[in-house]
Coordinates of C-alpha atoms in Angstrom, one line a residue:
M1 CA 83.0 117.4 133.9
Q2 CA 81.1 115.1 132.0
M3 CA 80.6 111.1 132.3
L4 CA 80.4 109.5 129.2
T5 CA 79.3 106.3 129.0
K6 CA 81.3 104.2 126.2
F7 CA 79.8 100.9 126.9
E8 CA 77.4 99.4 129.2
T9 CA 76.2 95.4 129.8
K10 CA 73.5 93.8 131.3
S11 CA 73.9 91.1 133.4
S12 CA 73.9 89.1 137.0
R13 CA 75.8 91.5 139.9
V14 CA 79.3 92.5 138.8
K15 CA 81.4 92.1 142.0
G16 CA 84.6 92.7 140.1
T17 CA 86.0 94.3 136.5
A18 CA 89.4 94.0 135.1
F19 CA 90.9 96.2 132.0
H20 CA 93.3 94.4 129.6
P21 CA 96.5 96.5 129.6
K22 CA 96.3 96.7 126.0
R23 CA 93.5 95.2 124.1
P24 CA 89.9 97.1 124.7
W25 CA 89.0 94.2 126.6
I26 CA 87.5 94.1 130.0
L27 CA 86.6 91.2 132.5
A28 CA 83.6 91.1 134.9
S29 CA 83.1 88.4 137.6
L30 CA 79.8 88.1 138.5
H31 CA 77.7 87.3 142.0
N32 CA 76.4 84.1 139.6
G33 CA 79.5 82.6 139.5
S34 CA 80.5 83.2 135.7
V35 CA 83.6 85.3 134.2
Q36 CA 82.5 87.4 131.3
L37 CA 85.1 88.9 128.5
W38 CA 83.6 91.6 126.7
D39 CA 85.1 94.0 124.1
Y40 CA 83.8 97.4 125.4
R41 CA 84.9 99.1 121.8
M42 CA 82.7 96.8 119.5
G43 CA 80.3 95.9 122.9
T44 CA 80.3 92.0 122.2
L45 CA 81.0 89.4 124.6
L46 CA 84.1 87.6 123.4
D47 CA 83.9 84.5 126.0
R48 CA 82.6 83.3 129.3
F49 CA 84.5 81.4 131.7
E50 CA 82.5 79.2 134.5
E51 CA 84.2 77.3 136.4
H52 CA 83.6 78.5 140.2
E53 CA 81.0 77.4 142.1
G54 CA 79.3 81.0 143.7
P55 CA 80.1 84.4 143.1
V56 CA 83.3 85.6 141.7
R57 CA 84.6 88.7 143.7
G58 CA 88.1 89.1 142.5
I59 CA 89.4 89.1 138.7
S60 CA 92.5 90.9 137.2
F61 CA 94.4 90.4 133.9
H62 CA 98.7 89.5 134.1
P63 CA 100.2 93.0 132.6
T64 CA 102.1 91.0 130.0
Q65 CA 101.2 87.5 129.5
E66 CA 97.9 85.8 127.9
L67 CA 96.6 85.2 131.8
F68 CA 94.0 86.4 134.2
V69 CA 93.1 85.2 137.8
S70 CA 90.1 84.8 139.4
G71 CA 88.9 84.3 143.1
G72 CA 85.6 83.3 144.5
D73 CA 83.3 82.1 147.4
D74 CA 84.6 78.7 146.8
Y75 CA 87.6 79.4 148.4
K76 CA 89.7 78.8 145.2
V77 CA 92.1 81.2 143.3
K78 CA 92.1 80.1 139.6
V79 CA 94.7 81.0 136.7
W80 CA 93.6 81.2 133.4
N81 CA 94.8 81.5 130.0
Y82 CA 92.4 83.7 127.9
R83 CA 93.9 82.5 124.6
T84 CA 93.4 78.6 125.1
R85 CA 90.0 79.7 127.0
R86 CA 90.6 77.4 129.9
C87 CA 91.7 77.3 133.7
I88 CA 95.1 76.4 134.1
F89 CA 95.3 75.6 137.6
T90 CA 93.4 76.4 140.8
L91 CA 95.4 77.5 143.7
Q92 CA 93.5 76.1 147.1
G93 CA 94.7 77.0 150.3
H94 CA 92.3 79.6 151.6
L95 CA 89.3 78.5 154.2
D96 CA 86.8 81.1 153.3
Y97 CA 85.4 83.3 150.4
V98 CA 88.6 85.4 148.5
R99 CA 87.7 88.7 147.8
T100 CA 90.5 90.0 145.4
V101 CA 93.0 88.8 143.7
Y102 CA 95.8 90.5 142.0
F103 CA 99.0 90.1 139.8
H104 CA 102.7 91.5 141.1
P105 CA 103.3 94.1 138.4
E106 CA 107.1 92.3 138.3
Q107 CA 107.4 89.0 140.3
P108 CA 105.4 85.7 139.3
W109 CA 103.0 86.6 142.4
I110 CA 99.4 86.7 142.9
I111 CA 98.2 88.2 146.0
S112 CA 94.7 87.1 147.5
A113 CA 92.5 88.5 150.3
S114 CA 90.1 86.5 151.8
D115 CA 87.3 86.1 154.7
D116 CA 89.6 83.5 156.5
Q117 CA 91.4 86.8 157.6
T118 CA 94.6 86.1 155.5
I119 CA 96.2 87.7 152.9
R120 CA 98.2 84.7 150.7
I121 CA 100.9 85.7 148.4
W122 CA 101.2 82.7 145.9
N123 CA 104.2 82.2 143.1
W124 CA 101.7 81.0 139.9
Q125 CA 105.1 79.4 138.3
S126 CA 105.7 77.1 140.8
R127 CA 101.8 77.2 141.9
Q128 CA 103.0 77.3 145.5
C129 CA 102.0 79.7 148.6
I130 CA 104.8 81.4 149.4
A131 CA 103.6 83.5 152.4
V132 CA 100.3 83.8 154.6
L133 CA 99.6 87.8 155.8
T134 CA 97.8 87.1 159.7
G135 CA 97.1 90.1 161.7
H136 CA 93.6 91.5 160.8
N137 CA 90.7 89.7 163.0
H138 CA 88.0 90.1 160.6
Y139 CA 87.2 89.7 156.9
V140 CA 89.9 91.1 154.7
M141 CA 88.4 92.7 151.9
C142 CA 91.0 93.7 149.9
A143 CA 94.6 93.6 149.5
Q144 CA 96.8 95.1 146.6
F145 CA 100.8 95.1 145.7
H146 CA 102.2 99.0 145.1
P147 CA 103.0 99.7 141.6
T148 CA 107.0 100.0 142.3
E149 CA 107.7 99.5 145.9
D150 CA 107.9 96.2 148.1
L151 CA 104.7 96.7 149.8
V152 CA 101.1 95.6 150.4
V153 CA 98.3 97.6 151.2
S154 CA 94.8 95.7 152.8
A155 CA 91.5 96.9 153.7
C156 CA 89.7 94.9 156.6
L157 CA 86.0 95.1 158.3
D158 CA 88.2 94.9 161.4
Q159 CA 88.2 99.0 161.0
T160 CA 91.8 98.8 159.8
V161 CA 94.0 99.5 156.9
R162 CA 97.3 97.7 157.0
V163 CA 100.6 98.8 155.2
W164 CA 103.2 95.4 154.7
D165 CA 106.4 95.2 153.7
I166 CA 107.4 92.6 151.7
S167 CA 111.3 93.1 150.7
G168 CA 112.3 90.5 152.5
L169 CA 109.8 88.1 150.4
R170 CA 111.8 90.2 147.3
R171 CA 115.1 89.1 148.9
K172 CA 114.3 85.5 149.4
S173 CA 113.0 85.3 145.9
A174 CA 115.7 86.6 144.4
A175 CA 118.1 84.1 146.3
G176 CA 115.9 81.3 144.5
A177 CA 114.7 79.9 147.7
Q178 CA 112.1 77.3 147.3
P179 CA 108.9 77.0 149.6
M180 CA 110.2 75.2 152.4
M181 CA 109.2 71.7 152.1
S182 CA 108.8 69.9 149.4
D183 CA 106.8 66.8 150.3
P184 CA 102.7 67.1 150.2
L185 CA 102.0 66.1 153.3
S186 CA 104.1 68.4 155.2
S187 CA 103.1 71.7 152.9
Q188 CA 99.4 70.3 153.6
R189 CA 100.3 70.8 157.3
M190 CA 101.9 73.8 157.0
N191 CA 99.0 75.5 155.1
A192 CA 96.8 74.1 157.9
Q193 CA 98.7 76.0 160.8
G194 CA 100.5 78.9 158.7
D195 CA 103.2 79.4 161.3
F196 CA 106.0 77.5 159.2
F197 CA 106.1 80.4 157.0
N198 CA 109.2 82.6 157.8
V199 CA 107.4 85.6 159.5
T200 CA 110.2 88.0 158.7
D201 CA 109.4 87.6 155.0
V202 CA 106.6 90.0 155.3
V203 CA 106.0 92.6 158.2
V204 CA 103.4 94.6 159.1
K205 CA 104.9 98.3 158.4
F206 CA 101.4 100.8 159.4
V207 CA 98.3 100.3 160.7
L208 CA 95.9 103.0 160.0
E209 CA 93.3 103.6 162.0
G210 CA 90.6 105.8 161.7
H211 CA 87.4 104.5 160.5
T212 CA 84.8 103.8 162.9
R213 CA 83.3 101.1 160.6
G214 CA 84.9 98.3 158.6
V215 CA 87.1 99.0 155.6
N216 CA 85.9 97.7 152.4
W217 CA 89.1 98.9 150.2
A218 CA 92.0 100.2 150.2
T219 CA 94.9 101.3 147.3
F220 CA 97.9 103.1 146.8
H221 CA 98.4 106.4 144.7
P222 CA 100.2 105.3 141.5
T223 CA 103.2 107.4 142.1
M224 CA 102.5 109.7 145.3
P225 CA 103.2 108.4 148.8
L226 CA 99.2 108.5 149.5
I227 CA 96.9 105.5 150.3
L228 CA 92.8 105.9 149.6
S229 CA 90.7 104.2 151.7
C230 CA 86.8 103.8 152.1
G231 CA 84.2 102.0 154.1
D232 CA 81.1 101.4 155.8
D233 CA 81.4 104.4 157.9
R234 CA 80.7 106.2 154.3
Q235 CA 83.5 107.9 154.2
V236 CA 86.6 108.1 151.5
K237 CA 90.0 108.8 153.6
I238 CA 93.5 109.8 152.2
W239 CA 96.3 108.8 153.9
R240 CA 99.8 109.8 153.8
M241 CA 102.9 108.0 154.4
N242 CA 106.6 108.1 154.5
D243 CA 109.4 105.8 155.9
S244 CA 108.5 106.0 159.3
R245 CA 104.8 106.4 160.0
A246 CA 101.4 107.0 157.9
W247 CA 98.8 109.4 158.9
E248 CA 95.5 110.3 157.9
V249 CA 95.4 113.5 155.8
D250 CA 91.5 114.3 155.0
T251 CA 88.4 112.9 154.8
C252 CA 85.6 112.9 151.7
R253 CA 82.0 113.0 153.2
G254 CA 79.0 113.1 151.1
H255 CA 77.9 108.9 150.4
Y256 CA 75.2 107.9 152.3
N257 CA 75.4 104.4 152.3
N258 CA 78.7 102.0 152.5
V259 CA 81.4 103.2 150.4
N260 CA 82.4 99.5 148.5
S261 CA 85.6 101.3 146.3
A262 CA 87.5 104.2 145.5
L263 CA 90.7 104.8 143.4
F264 CA 93.0 107.7 142.4
H265 CA 92.4 109.3 138.9
P266 CA 96.0 107.9 137.4
K267 CA 96.5 111.0 135.3
R268 CA 94.8 113.7 137.2
E269 CA 94.1 115.3 141.0
F270 CA 90.5 113.3 141.1
I271 CA 89.4 111.0 143.4
L272 CA 86.7 108.3 142.1
S273 CA 84.5 106.9 144.9
D274 CA 81.4 104.4 144.4
S275 CA 78.8 103.0 146.9
E276 CA 75.5 101.4 147.5
D277 CA 74.0 104.7 147.2
K278 CA 73.7 104.3 144.0
T279 CA 76.4 107.0 143.1
I280 CA 79.5 107.3 141.9
R281 CA 81.4 110.6 143.0
V282 CA 84.3 112.5 141.9
W283 CA 86.5 114.5 144.7
D284 CA 89.1 117.0 143.9
T285 CA 92.0 115.7 145.6
T286 CA 93.7 118.9 147.0
R287 CA 90.6 120.8 147.7
R288 CA 89.0 117.5 149.1
T289 CA 86.0 118.7 147.7
L290 CA 82.8 117.2 145.9
L291 CA 83.1 117.9 141.9
Q292 CA 80.4 115.6 140.7
T293 CA 78.0 113.0 141.1
F294 CA 76.7 110.3 139.2
R295 CA 73.6 108.4 140.2
R296 CA 71.6 105.4 139.3
D297 CA 67.9 104.9 139.9
Q298 CA 67.9 101.4 140.8
D299 CA 71.3 99.8 141.4
R300 CA 74.0 100.0 143.8
F301 CA 77.5 99.9 143.1
W302 CA 80.0 97.2 144.3
C303 CA 83.5 98.2 142.5
L304 CA 85.4 100.5 140.6
N305 CA 88.6 100.0 138.3
A306 CA 90.9 102.2 136.2
H307 CA 92.6 101.5 133.1
P308 CA 96.1 101.3 133.4
E309 CA 96.8 103.8 130.8
L310 CA 93.5 105.4 129.0
N311 CA 91.4 108.0 130.9
L312 CA 88.5 105.2 130.8
F313 CA 87.1 103.7 134.1
A314 CA 84.3 100.8 134.7
A315 CA 82.0 100.1 137.6
G316 CA 80.3 97.3 138.4
H317 CA 77.1 97.0 139.9
D318 CA 73.8 95.2 140.6
N319 CA 72.8 94.7 137.0
G320 CA 75.5 94.7 135.0
L321 CA 79.1 97.4 134.0
I322 CA 79.6 100.5 132.7
V323 CA 82.6 101.7 131.2
F324 CA 83.2 105.5 131.2

């Protein structure tokens, strides 16, 4: 197996990447506060978006519309139109750094994870926060929607991975319920306390315990009932779940520093992980064996991303990104 580097950039540290679902584009969110849009086929910088104050960690394209979302250390979640090249609006409510942001595959929702120990779900059409998920008791490093089911997975430095059931939120939005308060003052109060939200909209389904240090990343398998997580204990863990419980299946050991990100290969039985030990590792999902290690001399890896359709991956490191 070979890793063929298709495209490489030089820049400040890359904290997040996102592939466009159709065009040969990749977004990079940078530690210096900038967001870059690259054409990885041509190798050209198409645009840059500078409105965040401080590092931008989370970045994601909308699956069908001309939008992307970013989240940063200025506590802000920003929604951008890449055609008009501007930030359309900013979602405020988080009280600390925003780590990851993602669009829902179907609903008009954005999910954001933050160091304020909460996960927020926003309706980007009404531009309001529709749920605050509380329960973690340290920085929430990552939160993602399930590709097809009403589930969310989150990873936190409290050493747990949580799976949340958001079917109540979908039912509520299907019923056309508006956010409960319309006047701005009470909604500010609501955000300050976070308790006015109907708690039954989102419930914790599973708490996965097994990591011995903080968990940096968690993600669902695209089609199987599996979860992947990785953390500062240098381990990559595979979990299986059914309707009633979730359990640890196996652990991939081999990284010798914090593992920042991991993902299931969308088409094949591989797991990819990347780490501050300056490596990307490829594991066999079924045998849990290490297949390949790709090393950089100087650069720690911070993020990893798979193209939704093509056999392409992106990794962000201290001095840029690579598409392979």
